[in-house]
């Protein structure tokens, strides 16, 4: 990825340019010390003067009202920008150049003016060290901060409930709540000049006179610090999607990844770049230069890889596809500017400013094309059968033939905050992390767009990432989520009214990815690459989980590596310096998945005997138990020396009724409630009572016996035996009540039990497993 810069032959401004702001992806406004506000049209390449400010007014900052919110208020509201000036006022100016309102804001110059993301307020900072909050109409709400030095830059938090501000060498995060304690930390060794806070990734960048730029999380912890540059960092700005950011200095424009390393460095002869602004689609960046120029830079050479294909966006309207096997190349040209691209599952999705193109890897010549109606595409996500596009109108799922499948949504959904970490799709399910309450995850059916459950999945901590697995039937869909503590949990998705089963898989997880062919899960975990070959084992037999996991040291990948993808048996990891490295995992679990999915259990056993790997045997034991394939489960458990499990499986195989065996296997997997439900549905009341007795679930056993008027004496007898073994006396009122009216005769109880077992054997469908 790099920047392709362009400059006018001659500067349009006669003095230094102080600030720039985009209205659309084709239109930019610039302010200069020559008192002019210029309007730039990038389509016609024309520049016109919007307004001329009085000689005593010098603009310091310009910021447009959030465009996505413009339709809610008056039409003029979306076209209004705030202009901060040296006369101590801020001015609300319309796109026509008319000053709608001027407000005395600070003693000395107003240095920065920023609309909140939700458009409900505006913040200004000044030379007087104050930060003030204003209403949309320009009324003062509060003075949120008073520092002892000029506040050169401010930024709103993603939820618009906090302000990030500069105080000399320190950064301060101040809440809108007066009672909340501010967070403050020393961020640079010199005065900080510029900050920005991204609403998608929730990361902060800062640049200062110590010639460094740094990345912080919202708790003030440093994520990255650059090497010192030759000159102070005068401007920083996040791209809207939070994937990259731009840094400006003297004769320097740098493009960086969100983790800090540099994609590209340009050295234009323009003096200091005082202000940087990204276009709404994230494809272009503009800089306000010290020599009167406005520099434009387009992001080109975005690179994607999938299996044997490499796709590169070589220019604004051209993509090159290369097949690395035969080195064949295809050139794809488009009518409009390319905004977003995605490559996966043998399909390339390209969103331009007006249309969406769907290319199949089998045929690059005839794409499926459909029009886009709801503004700029901000995100593309893919599954095997369909893909999702996020724009101003929300999330829309399309088939690869271009047919709209559904548009999942929930009340208060903010499409502009969705990212690959908070949105995940599979063939049958969509998962979206709620932005308002980050403990909630909304789950939808892909085909209908309707919620799977009446209530969203509620986690006990704020959720940072959600990832759905891709393989298997809908009923077995699993959701992996990482919470604020960096703990990894696995959750069931289709619960049919029952509570979701959420199980903790690991701690200190920094990046994860599901495999594209199987339900293996790879994660970077505290200096290790951990691969769960069969995560579903946690719902089958927790004791097996540890034997189905492989770990590999990642110290060679540097600090903070990230998993890019997990395709086949290769995990691609991006190191902290931006380099891509690939590491392999065992190919045998993938083969085992293929054999099990086609019910070739004997071949699966042969594979395990050939490999002689405990992890593969563990996977087979869990898979066979889940599929109720008892013969294979017996062999696999014997191979991993779990004798108690082998004996229990042998006991299950001798049970004559299929329903009883299914219930016992559910009990074997820890699902007592499901097991009881199966027995009651098959009218096997005695078995359900005995199961609860064996689980010491005495109240439930008595409840069933009383309800069905059978084996009350059996429950009382076993309860008495249990208490006698511990030299205890009965204290449960219900048991005391029934003990008075029911005689416990062990001969009769044993006879009734024998009779029940005999009845089971005499049932028409009674036969032992495998016979």
XYZ file of C-alpha atoms in Angstrom:
771
model
C 0.000 0.000 0.000
C 1.316 3.470 -0.802
C 0.263 7.099 -1.355
C 0.060 8.641 -4.802
C 0.418 12.399 -4.210
C -0.624 15.282 -6.440
C -0.111 19.059 -6.230
C -1.359 21.990 -8.291
C 1.341 23.611 -10.463
C 1.041 26.791 -8.449
C -0.279 27.247 -4.874
C -3.904 28.387 -4.838
C -3.331 30.189 -1.542
C -0.795 32.974 -1.189
C -0.058 32.184 2.493
C 0.246 28.995 4.540
C -2.840 26.744 4.583
C -4.001 26.167 8.150
C -6.796 23.599 7.769
C -8.739 21.429 5.302
C -12.053 19.529 5.456
C -13.972 17.277 3.062
C -17.688 17.700 2.402
C -17.939 14.738 0.023
C -15.305 12.462 -1.493
C -15.063 14.860 -4.457
C -15.237 18.209 -2.652
C -12.807 19.835 -0.218
C -12.642 23.181 1.621
C -9.369 24.845 2.635
C -8.584 27.867 4.833
C -5.413 29.915 4.713
C -3.658 32.884 6.313
C -4.585 34.814 3.146
C -8.104 34.916 4.723
C -9.648 32.934 1.865
C -11.853 29.838 2.109
C -11.402 27.877 -1.122
C -13.652 25.156 -2.480
C -11.941 22.347 -4.431
C -13.833 20.133 -6.893
C -11.724 17.045 -7.607
C -13.929 15.821 -10.477
C -13.744 18.982 -12.579
C -10.351 19.965 -11.085
C -11.679 23.461 -10.419
C -11.023 25.743 -7.436
C -13.325 28.590 -6.436
C -13.388 31.124 -3.593
C -16.200 30.389 -1.166
C -15.637 33.360 1.154
C -13.069 35.928 2.199
C -12.626 36.432 5.924
C -11.987 39.866 7.463
C -8.313 40.795 7.719
C -8.231 40.412 11.501
C -9.528 36.810 11.341
C -7.162 33.895 10.714
C -8.713 30.418 10.533
C -7.187 27.743 12.788
C -9.546 24.791 12.268
C -12.508 23.705 10.171
C -14.872 20.781 10.741
C -18.136 19.796 8.993
C -21.234 18.606 10.798
C -21.371 14.743 10.548
C -22.874 13.974 7.139
C -24.566 10.724 8.170
C -26.764 12.725 10.549
C -27.624 15.539 8.207
C -30.978 14.196 7.130
C -32.395 14.216 10.634
C -32.366 17.962 11.176
C -32.781 20.877 8.854
C -31.275 20.433 5.444
C -28.849 23.273 6.153
C -27.506 21.569 9.292
C -25.597 18.918 7.320
C -23.984 21.622 5.202
C -22.755 23.739 8.098
C -19.150 23.758 9.215
C -17.514 25.256 12.270
C -14.548 27.519 11.676
C -12.258 28.260 14.635
C -10.426 31.571 14.407
C -7.762 33.701 16.101
C -10.243 36.413 17.109
C -11.470 34.235 20.005
C -14.670 33.310 18.163
C -15.934 30.296 16.319
C -18.105 30.818 13.266
C -20.845 28.547 11.921
C -20.698 28.906 8.143
C -22.936 27.359 5.496
C -21.671 25.711 2.304
C -22.719 28.819 0.412
C -20.175 30.826 2.439
C -22.696 32.724 4.581
C -21.776 33.154 8.253
C -24.782 31.763 10.134
C -23.485 32.595 13.599
C -20.377 33.935 15.337
C -19.850 33.160 19.010
C -17.298 34.574 21.476
C -15.700 31.404 22.813
C -12.223 31.944 24.273
C -9.736 34.583 25.428
C -7.115 34.528 22.714
C -7.390 32.280 19.666
C -9.815 29.370 19.296
C -7.395 26.587 18.317
C -9.745 23.675 17.574
C -13.455 23.059 16.939
C -14.936 19.541 16.639
C -18.508 18.247 16.203
C -19.284 15.104 18.222
C -19.865 11.876 16.249
C -23.578 11.871 17.100
C -23.915 15.557 16.140
C -25.473 16.490 19.494
C -22.698 18.861 20.592
C -19.574 20.710 19.575
C -16.334 21.186 21.512
C -13.834 24.061 21.214
C -10.404 24.573 22.748
C -8.350 27.725 22.970
C -5.145 29.496 23.867
C -6.655 30.223 27.273
C -6.342 26.506 28.152
C -10.093 25.967 28.301
C -12.223 23.306 26.593
C -15.901 24.187 26.184
C -18.948 22.224 25.085
C -21.610 23.914 22.938
C -25.046 22.927 21.688
C -25.773 22.517 17.975
C -27.278 25.988 17.915
C -24.177 27.559 19.497
C -25.228 27.879 23.153
C -22.573 27.243 25.835
C -23.314 24.102 27.840
C -20.232 23.788 30.032
C -16.530 24.449 30.419
C -15.263 20.920 30.725
C -11.574 21.605 31.335
C -9.245 24.395 32.408
C -5.519 23.785 31.841
C -2.500 25.994 32.247
C -1.341 25.837 28.627
C -2.923 26.231 25.167
C -5.019 23.231 24.087
C -3.863 22.749 20.502
C -6.110 19.789 19.660
C -9.111 17.883 20.985
C -10.999 14.739 19.900
C -14.324 13.131 20.849
C -14.578 9.555 22.091
C -16.476 7.058 19.871
C -19.590 7.337 22.090
C -19.377 11.156 22.229
C -19.362 10.974 26.042
C -15.679 11.872 26.585
C -13.211 14.441 25.281
C -9.503 13.864 24.650
C -7.454 17.031 25.138
C -3.835 18.164 25.246
C -2.158 19.700 28.290
C 1.439 20.372 27.322
C 3.162 16.966 27.251
C 0.167 15.197 28.785
C -3.040 13.782 27.380
C -6.282 13.987 29.357
C -9.521 12.067 28.784
C -12.350 14.013 30.409
C -15.850 12.585 30.770
C -18.986 14.626 30.150
C -20.075 13.483 33.619
C -18.865 16.112 36.068
C -18.374 13.548 38.845
C -16.161 11.194 36.758
C -12.435 11.321 37.443
C -10.358 12.358 34.398
C -7.661 10.031 33.033
C -4.294 11.754 32.548
C -0.879 10.479 31.453
C 2.413 11.803 30.125
C 2.386 10.996 26.423
C 5.392 12.805 24.890
C 8.706 14.387 25.840
C 7.734 17.581 24.030
C 4.561 19.644 23.639
C 1.809 17.630 21.935
C 0.470 19.342 18.804
C -2.223 17.008 17.419
C -4.458 14.125 18.506
C -7.153 11.970 16.902
C -9.452 9.250 18.293
C -10.962 6.668 15.957
C -14.593 5.548 16.532
C -14.072 2.116 14.947
C -10.951 0.752 16.647
C -11.147 3.040 19.737
C -7.433 3.899 19.420
C -5.802 7.304 19.934
C -2.890 8.789 17.982
C -0.822 11.754 19.095
C 2.066 13.698 17.589
C 4.292 16.318 19.118
C 7.422 18.413 19.242
C 9.489 15.402 20.339
C 9.245 14.393 16.639
C 7.363 11.154 17.435
C 3.857 9.858 16.848
C 2.371 7.403 19.300
C -0.689 5.135 19.510
C -2.665 4.674 22.750
C -5.666 2.651 23.809
C -8.567 4.337 25.607
C -7.005 3.497 29.011
C -3.825 5.460 28.249
C -1.666 2.388 27.590
C 0.905 2.793 24.827
C 0.385 0.552 21.805
C 3.176 1.936 19.604
C 5.843 4.655 19.578
C 7.616 5.727 16.395
C 11.290 6.490 15.935
C 12.078 10.215 16.124
C 11.524 12.100 12.862
C 13.693 15.001 11.679
C 11.007 17.564 12.509
C 8.040 17.903 14.894
C 4.866 15.958 14.050
C 2.390 18.703 13.122
C -0.649 16.617 12.106
C -2.160 13.155 12.543
C -5.505 11.752 11.327
C -7.223 8.344 11.303
C -8.847 7.007 8.148
C -12.607 6.546 8.748
C -12.387 2.716 8.909
C -9.534 2.811 11.446
C -7.292 0.524 9.369
C -4.659 3.188 8.611
C -3.708 6.723 9.631
C -1.711 9.582 8.127
C 1.076 11.582 9.763
C 2.261 15.018 8.618
C 5.545 16.816 9.342
C 7.933 19.191 7.539
C 8.084 18.011 3.895
C 6.782 14.646 5.112
C 3.566 12.680 4.636
C 3.475 9.151 6.047
C 0.834 6.385 5.772
C 0.781 3.939 8.698
C -1.060 0.785 9.699
C -3.298 0.909 12.784
C -0.659 -1.061 14.703
C 1.912 1.684 13.977
C 4.296 0.443 11.295
C 4.680 2.500 8.146
C 3.239 1.577 4.732
C 4.580 4.532 2.782
C 6.624 7.712 3.147
C 6.321 10.670 0.786
C 8.659 13.683 0.830
C 6.793 16.484 -0.996
C 8.402 19.929 -1.051
C 5.495 21.706 0.658
C 6.819 22.822 4.049
C 5.044 21.659 7.202
C 1.721 19.869 6.822
C -0.366 21.570 9.516
C -3.612 19.670 9.078
C -4.693 16.350 7.517
C -8.222 15.286 6.531
C -9.484 11.983 5.099
C -12.310 11.744 2.588
C -15.427 9.942 3.825
C -14.662 6.806 1.777
C -11.098 6.557 3.132
C -9.472 6.497 -0.317
C -7.973 10.005 -0.296
C -6.185 12.267 2.143
C -5.621 16.028 1.907
C -3.000 18.081 3.697
C -2.787 21.791 4.525
C 0.748 22.875 3.632
C 2.974 25.676 4.832
C 3.821 26.973 1.334
C 0.185 27.629 0.320
C -0.363 24.268 -1.393
C -3.056 21.721 -0.585
C -1.555 18.286 -1.137
C -3.810 15.408 -2.241
C -2.824 11.759 -1.853
C -4.691 8.671 -3.053
C -4.213 5.326 -1.302
C -3.175 2.808 -3.986
C -1.632 -0.658 -4.154
C -3.892 -2.154 -1.516
C -2.952 -5.836 -1.623
C -5.061 -8.913 -0.864
C -4.248 -12.611 -1.043
C -6.403 -15.728 -1.030
C -4.978 -19.165 -1.747
C -3.242 -18.863 -5.169
C -4.620 -15.402 -6.067
C -3.063 -12.018 -5.415
C -5.181 -8.904 -5.987
C -3.679 -5.394 -6.065
C -5.548 -2.082 -6.451
C -2.935 -0.504 -8.730
C -4.717 2.822 -9.291
C -7.961 4.652 -8.484
C -9.964 2.682 -11.052
C -7.819 -0.376 -11.844
C -7.225 -3.748 -10.165
C -4.666 -6.367 -11.176
C -5.288 -10.041 -10.426
C -2.427 -12.539 -10.512
C -2.591 -16.319 -10.291
C 0.717 -17.315 -8.702
C 0.481 -20.911 -9.967
C 0.746 -20.084 -13.676
C 1.622 -16.357 -13.322
C -1.408 -15.413 -15.439
C -2.629 -11.835 -14.957
C -5.961 -10.104 -15.380
C -6.552 -6.348 -15.465
C -9.924 -5.163 -14.154
C -10.940 -1.591 -14.974
C -13.846 0.343 -13.479
C -15.881 3.390 -14.432
C -15.797 4.931 -10.939
C -13.293 5.199 -8.119
C -12.678 1.969 -6.145
C -13.777 2.335 -2.505
C -13.623 -1.125 -0.885
C -12.461 -4.587 -1.943
C -12.649 -8.053 -0.399
C -11.259 -11.405 -1.591
C -12.321 -14.751 -0.118
C -14.161 -17.999 -0.919
C -13.218 -17.752 -4.634
C -14.942 -14.385 -5.050
C -13.642 -10.837 -5.363
C -16.057 -8.098 -4.252
C -15.334 -4.568 -5.466
C -17.410 -1.590 -4.313
C -17.002 1.634 -6.271
C -18.662 4.965 -5.516
C -21.845 3.870 -7.333
C -21.794 0.102 -8.050
C -20.796 -3.269 -6.632
C -18.941 -5.826 -8.779
C -18.822 -9.539 -7.924
C -16.078 -11.514 -9.711
C -15.691 -15.282 -9.618
C -12.129 -16.621 -9.533
C -13.167 -19.024 -12.308
C -14.091 -16.187 -14.670
C -12.666 -12.668 -14.362
C -14.333 -11.374 -17.540
C -18.037 -11.239 -16.648
C -18.733 -9.834 -13.182
C -22.150 -9.606 -11.565
C -22.951 -5.864 -11.176
C -25.603 -4.074 -9.156
C -26.115 -0.436 -8.113
C -25.440 0.908 -4.632
C -28.049 3.322 -3.292
C -27.201 4.204 0.306
C -23.949 6.097 0.026
C -20.373 5.007 0.547
C -19.598 1.376 1.385
C -17.618 1.268 4.636
C -17.159 -2.506 5.062
C -17.393 -5.778 3.111
C -17.514 -9.161 4.879
C -17.736 -12.568 3.173
C -19.050 -16.030 3.933
C -19.082 -19.086 1.667
C -22.625 -18.555 0.300
C -23.082 -14.794 0.557
C -21.423 -11.513 1.494
C -22.386 -8.460 3.499
C -22.050 -4.779 2.593
C -22.225 -2.019 5.199
C -23.188 1.499 4.106
C -25.129 4.464 5.523
C -28.357 2.467 5.195
C -27.145 -0.451 7.331
C -26.004 -4.023 6.689
C -27.193 -5.827 3.538
C -26.528 -9.483 2.697
C -26.274 -10.480 -0.994
C -25.741 -13.783 -2.741
C -22.778 -13.981 -5.118
C -25.345 -13.727 -7.938
C -26.211 -10.222 -6.695
C -29.602 -11.041 -5.116
C -30.446 -9.255 -1.856
C -30.940 -11.891 0.873
C -31.718 -9.815 3.969
C -30.888 -6.631 5.884
C -30.480 -7.530 9.580
C -30.924 -4.613 11.968
C -31.777 -3.808 15.572
C -33.012 -0.674 17.319
C -30.251 1.908 17.662
C -27.870 0.153 15.261
C -25.028 2.425 14.041
C -23.630 1.097 10.737
C -20.766 3.610 10.803
C -19.226 1.861 13.840
C -19.216 -1.690 12.410
C -15.872 -3.360 11.694
C -14.530 -6.868 11.046
C -14.110 -7.216 14.826
C -17.710 -6.314 15.745
C -19.519 -7.894 12.758
C -19.254 -11.543 11.703
C -21.275 -13.545 9.183
C -21.534 -17.237 8.339
C -23.741 -19.115 5.868
C -26.726 -19.036 8.221
C -25.985 -16.538 11.020
C -25.027 -12.897 11.547
C -23.458 -11.656 14.807
C -23.231 -7.919 15.629
C -21.759 -6.467 18.825
C -24.008 -3.712 20.176
C -22.284 -0.323 20.255
C -24.546 1.231 22.907
C -24.239 -1.676 25.360
C -21.032 -3.523 24.499
C -21.990 -6.542 26.636
C -24.688 -7.485 24.105
C -24.262 -9.483 20.890
C -27.206 -9.530 18.463
C -27.675 -12.777 16.524
C -29.696 -12.949 13.300
C -30.721 -15.551 10.754
C -28.888 -14.723 7.515
C -31.730 -15.816 5.251
C -34.553 -13.886 6.930
C -32.699 -11.073 8.733
C -34.746 -11.824 11.875
C -33.290 -12.182 15.375
C -32.588 -15.797 16.383
C -33.675 -15.240 19.987
C -36.085 -12.827 21.658
C -33.136 -11.257 23.506
C -29.539 -10.694 22.391
C -26.706 -12.723 23.885
C -25.593 -10.926 27.086
C -22.002 -11.369 28.271
C -20.819 -10.404 31.759
C -18.078 -8.096 30.401
C -17.810 -5.672 27.459
C -17.211 -7.640 24.253
C -14.359 -6.487 21.989
C -14.485 -9.049 19.160
C -17.036 -11.516 17.734
C -16.215 -14.336 15.281
C -18.629 -16.987 13.943
C -17.341 -20.344 12.739
C -18.049 -21.193 9.098
C -18.589 -24.950 8.829
C -21.177 -27.472 9.916
C -25.000 -27.309 10.166
C -26.783 -24.221 11.600
C -27.698 -26.004 14.849
C -23.979 -26.490 15.596
C -22.965 -22.883 14.892
C -20.544 -21.466 17.477
C -19.570 -17.880 18.335
C -16.089 -17.048 19.628
C -15.931 -13.774 21.538
C -13.140 -11.838 23.244
C -14.084 -9.586 26.138
C -12.410 -6.535 27.690
C -10.220 -8.753 29.898
C -8.900 -10.457 26.741
C -10.571 -13.736 27.739
C -11.835 -16.019 24.970
C -15.284 -17.588 25.258
C -17.166 -20.016 23.044
C -20.950 -19.724 22.898
C -23.780 -21.675 21.315
C -25.814 -19.603 18.851
C -29.121 -21.388 18.186
C -30.489 -22.048 21.659
C -34.242 -22.274 20.911
C -35.278 -20.333 23.981
C -32.775 -21.939 26.364
C -29.888 -19.942 27.876
C -26.783 -19.855 25.694
C -23.976 -22.188 26.808
C -20.954 -19.893 27.178
C -17.659 -21.593 28.063
C -14.244 -20.029 28.649
C -11.555 -21.327 26.288
C -8.506 -19.186 27.084
C -7.024 -16.015 28.542
C -4.844 -13.163 27.226
C -6.048 -13.573 23.631
C -4.886 -10.791 21.284
C -5.974 -12.066 17.867
C -7.958 -15.029 16.540
C -9.338 -16.578 13.344
C -11.510 -19.559 12.413
C -10.290 -21.960 9.745
C -11.982 -21.574 6.345
C -12.569 -25.343 5.777
C -13.090 -26.732 9.273
C -14.037 -25.474 12.708
C -10.462 -25.233 13.970
C -9.702 -22.024 15.868
C -6.304 -20.276 15.962
C -5.392 -17.551 18.473
C -2.352 -15.586 19.556
C -2.241 -16.077 23.295
C 0.393 -14.507 25.553
C 3.480 -15.324 23.461
C 2.040 -18.496 21.905
C 0.094 -19.474 18.808
C -2.634 -21.766 20.118
C -4.778 -23.894 17.799
C -7.916 -25.636 19.082
C -8.372 -28.521 16.636
C -11.925 -29.208 17.838
C -13.241 -26.395 20.085
C -16.643 -28.109 20.256
C -14.973 -30.649 22.569
C -15.725 -28.201 25.389
C -19.430 -29.102 24.971
C -18.685 -32.831 24.749
C -16.006 -33.590 27.326
C -14.024 -30.772 28.960
C -11.316 -33.232 29.973
C -10.596 -33.813 26.285
C -10.168 -30.134 25.422
C -6.578 -29.836 26.627
C -5.540 -32.857 24.551
C -7.019 -31.325 21.350
C -4.936 -28.146 21.552
C -1.556 -27.408 19.991
C 0.734 -24.518 21.003
C 3.716 -22.934 19.296
C 6.087 -20.222 20.509
C 5.635 -16.856 18.722
C 8.640 -14.961 20.098
C 10.043 -14.859 16.558
C 7.035 -12.840 15.374
C 7.915 -9.779 17.509
C 5.594 -7.757 19.730
C 1.849 -7.578 19.064
C 1.579 -9.854 15.994
C -1.886 -10.256 14.426
C -3.485 -13.249 12.680
C -4.452 -12.277 9.121
C -6.149 -15.550 8.132
C -6.263 -19.313 8.762
C -6.614 -21.103 5.424
C -6.163 -24.870 5.129
C -3.366 -25.800 7.525
C -1.558 -22.445 7.244
C -1.889 -19.505 9.642
C -0.774 -16.164 8.191
C 0.494 -13.706 10.802
C 1.461 -10.055 10.406
C 4.436 -9.143 12.557
C 4.783 -5.844 14.415
C 7.009 -4.500 11.621
C 4.339 -5.227 8.985
C 5.955 -8.337 7.497
C 3.696 -11.301 6.706
C 4.847 -14.712 7.927
C 3.146 -18.062 7.488
C 3.287 -20.948 9.918
C 1.882 -24.432 9.483
C -0.303 -26.540 11.741
C -0.799 -30.301 11.604
C -2.637 -31.350 8.391
C -4.186 -34.404 10.063
C -7.104 -32.676 11.873
C -8.277 -31.316 8.483
C -8.239 -34.869 7.054
C -10.049 -36.118 10.152
C -12.797 -33.493 9.688
C -13.275 -34.650 6.078
C -13.587 -38.314 7.083
C -15.961 -37.603 9.983
C -18.172 -35.292 7.874
C -18.615 -38.125 5.361
C -19.242 -40.664 8.220
C -16.170 -42.725 7.346
C -15.487 -43.682 10.950
C -13.352 -46.758 10.221
C -11.083 -44.665 7.982
C -10.873 -42.038 10.729
C -9.661 -44.692 13.179
C -7.076 -45.897 10.617
C -5.820 -42.316 10.178
C -5.390 -41.906 13.948
C -3.545 -45.229 14.233
C -1.234 -44.135 11.427
C -0.542 -40.666 12.881
C -0.180 -41.830 16.522
C -0.876 -38.317 17.827
C -2.808 -37.904 21.078
C -4.340 -34.620 19.842
C -5.851 -36.347 16.786
C -7.143 -39.223 18.932
C -8.651 -36.655 21.323
C -10.422 -34.944 18.421
C -11.819 -38.268 17.208
C -13.043 -39.172 20.714
C -14.913 -35.860 21.001
C -16.280 -36.018 17.439
C -17.496 -39.616 17.865
C -19.092 -38.842 21.240
C -20.863 -35.805 19.756
C -22.132 -37.916 16.824
C -23.095 -40.778 19.244
C -20.806 -43.139 17.309
C -20.084 -45.381 20.315
C -17.736 -47.959 18.772
C -15.378 -45.257 17.485
C -15.638 -43.293 20.746
C -14.680 -46.451 22.690
C -11.552 -47.005 20.551
C -10.528 -43.312 20.706
C -10.994 -43.012 24.490
C -8.983 -46.210 24.973
C -6.178 -44.673 22.868
C -5.973 -41.631 25.170
C -6.084 -43.853 28.305
C -9.426 -42.611 29.658
C -10.526 -45.966 31.123
C -13.497 -44.567 33.053
C -14.977 -43.140 29.839
C -14.458 -46.476 28.033
C -16.317 -48.330 30.783
C -19.198 -45.861 30.675
C -19.468 -46.219 26.892
C -19.540 -50.020 27.255
C -22.382 -49.599 29.783
C -24.285 -47.346 27.325
C -23.856 -49.870 24.487
C -25.649 -52.530 26.547
C -28.759 -50.357 27.043
C -31.517 -51.845 24.848
C -33.384 -48.668 23.904
C -32.070 -46.085 21.429
C -33.728 -43.215 23.342
C -32.003 -44.281 26.572
C -28.646 -44.472 24.821
C -29.138 -40.979 23.377
C -30.052 -39.656 26.846
C -27.017 -41.310 28.439
C -24.754 -39.792 25.765
C -26.291 -36.367 26.462
C -25.538 -36.983 30.148
C -22.027 -38.093 29.173
C -21.578 -34.677 27.483
C -22.816 -32.904 30.616
C -26.291 -32.016 29.323
C -28.465 -33.399 32.128
C -31.457 -31.246 31.202
C -31.410 -32.450 27.592
C -31.047 -36.052 28.753
C -34.084 -35.782 31.031
C -36.095 -34.185 28.236
C -35.307 -37.078 25.883
C -36.376 -39.661 28.455
C -39.639 -37.904 29.319
C -40.457 -37.451 25.627
C -40.033 -41.214 25.151
C -42.231 -41.843 28.240
C -39.301 -43.451 30.064
C -40.288 -42.015 33.453
C -38.405 -44.612 35.488
C -35.148 -43.859 33.636
C -35.624 -40.104 34.182
C -36.185 -40.662 37.921
C -33.139 -42.953 38.234
C -30.998 -40.459 36.298
C -31.861 -37.687 38.771
C -31.179 -40.057 41.690
C -27.738 -40.894 40.273
C -27.062 -37.134 39.957
C -28.228 -36.624 43.590
C -30.889 -34.299 42.176
C -33.312 -35.473 44.875
C -35.967 -32.771 44.652
C -36.372 -33.248 40.902
C -36.509 -37.066 41.273
C -39.279 -36.799 43.876
C -41.118 -34.226 41.786
C -41.182 -36.579 38.764
C -42.216 -39.577 40.901
C -45.113 -37.687 42.500
C -46.206 -36.106 39.214
C -46.359 -39.456 37.394
C -47.496 -41.416 40.504
C -44.764 -44.014 40.249
C -41.587 -45.001 42.135
C -42.094 -42.582 45.041
C -40.880 -45.349 47.362
C -37.816 -45.873 45.133
C -36.813 -42.216 45.492
C -37.413 -42.290 49.273
C -35.421 -45.542 49.611
C -32.370 -44.255 47.746
C -32.567 -40.950 49.627
C -32.570 -42.857 52.943
C -29.568 -44.933 51.867
C -27.716 -41.776 50.867
C -28.334 -40.056 54.221
C -27.432 -43.193 56.211
C -24.060 -43.422 54.459
C -23.217 -39.973 55.837
C -24.916 -40.512 59.228
C -27.316 -37.673 58.450
C -31.000 -37.191 59.380
C -33.671 -36.077 56.896
C -34.444 -32.337 57.080
C -36.172 -31.773 53.728
C -39.860 -31.049 54.454
C -41.151 -32.656 51.239
C -39.292 -35.898 51.906
C -40.457 -35.921 55.546
C -44.046 -35.415 54.367
C -44.012 -38.355 51.913
C -42.006 -40.601 54.256
C -44.995 -40.615 56.640
C -47.409 -42.046 54.055
C -45.133 -44.275 51.947
C -43.538 -47.493 53.161
C -39.999 -48.197 51.954
C -39.710 -51.930 51.219
C -36.461 -52.775 49.421
C -37.746 -56.128 48.148
C -40.664 -54.408 46.453
C -38.409 -51.628 45.135
C -35.937 -54.148 43.623
C -38.815 -56.090 42.051
C -40.256 -52.893 40.496
C -36.850 -51.923 39.147
C -36.346 -55.402 37.610
C -39.833 -55.155 36.106
C -39.016 -51.769 34.522
C -35.814 -53.098 32.946
C -37.701 -56.164 31.651
C -40.374 -53.930 30.071
C -37.639 -51.993 28.259
C -36.218 -55.227 26.811
C -39.664 -56.279 25.628
C -40.288 -53.068 23.713
C -40.569 -53.626 19.911
C -37.532 -51.439 19.096
C -35.319 -52.801 21.905
C -31.850 -53.933 20.808
C -28.328 -53.310 22.024
C -26.033 -50.886 20.174
C -24.641 -52.213 16.929
C -26.986 -55.225 16.723
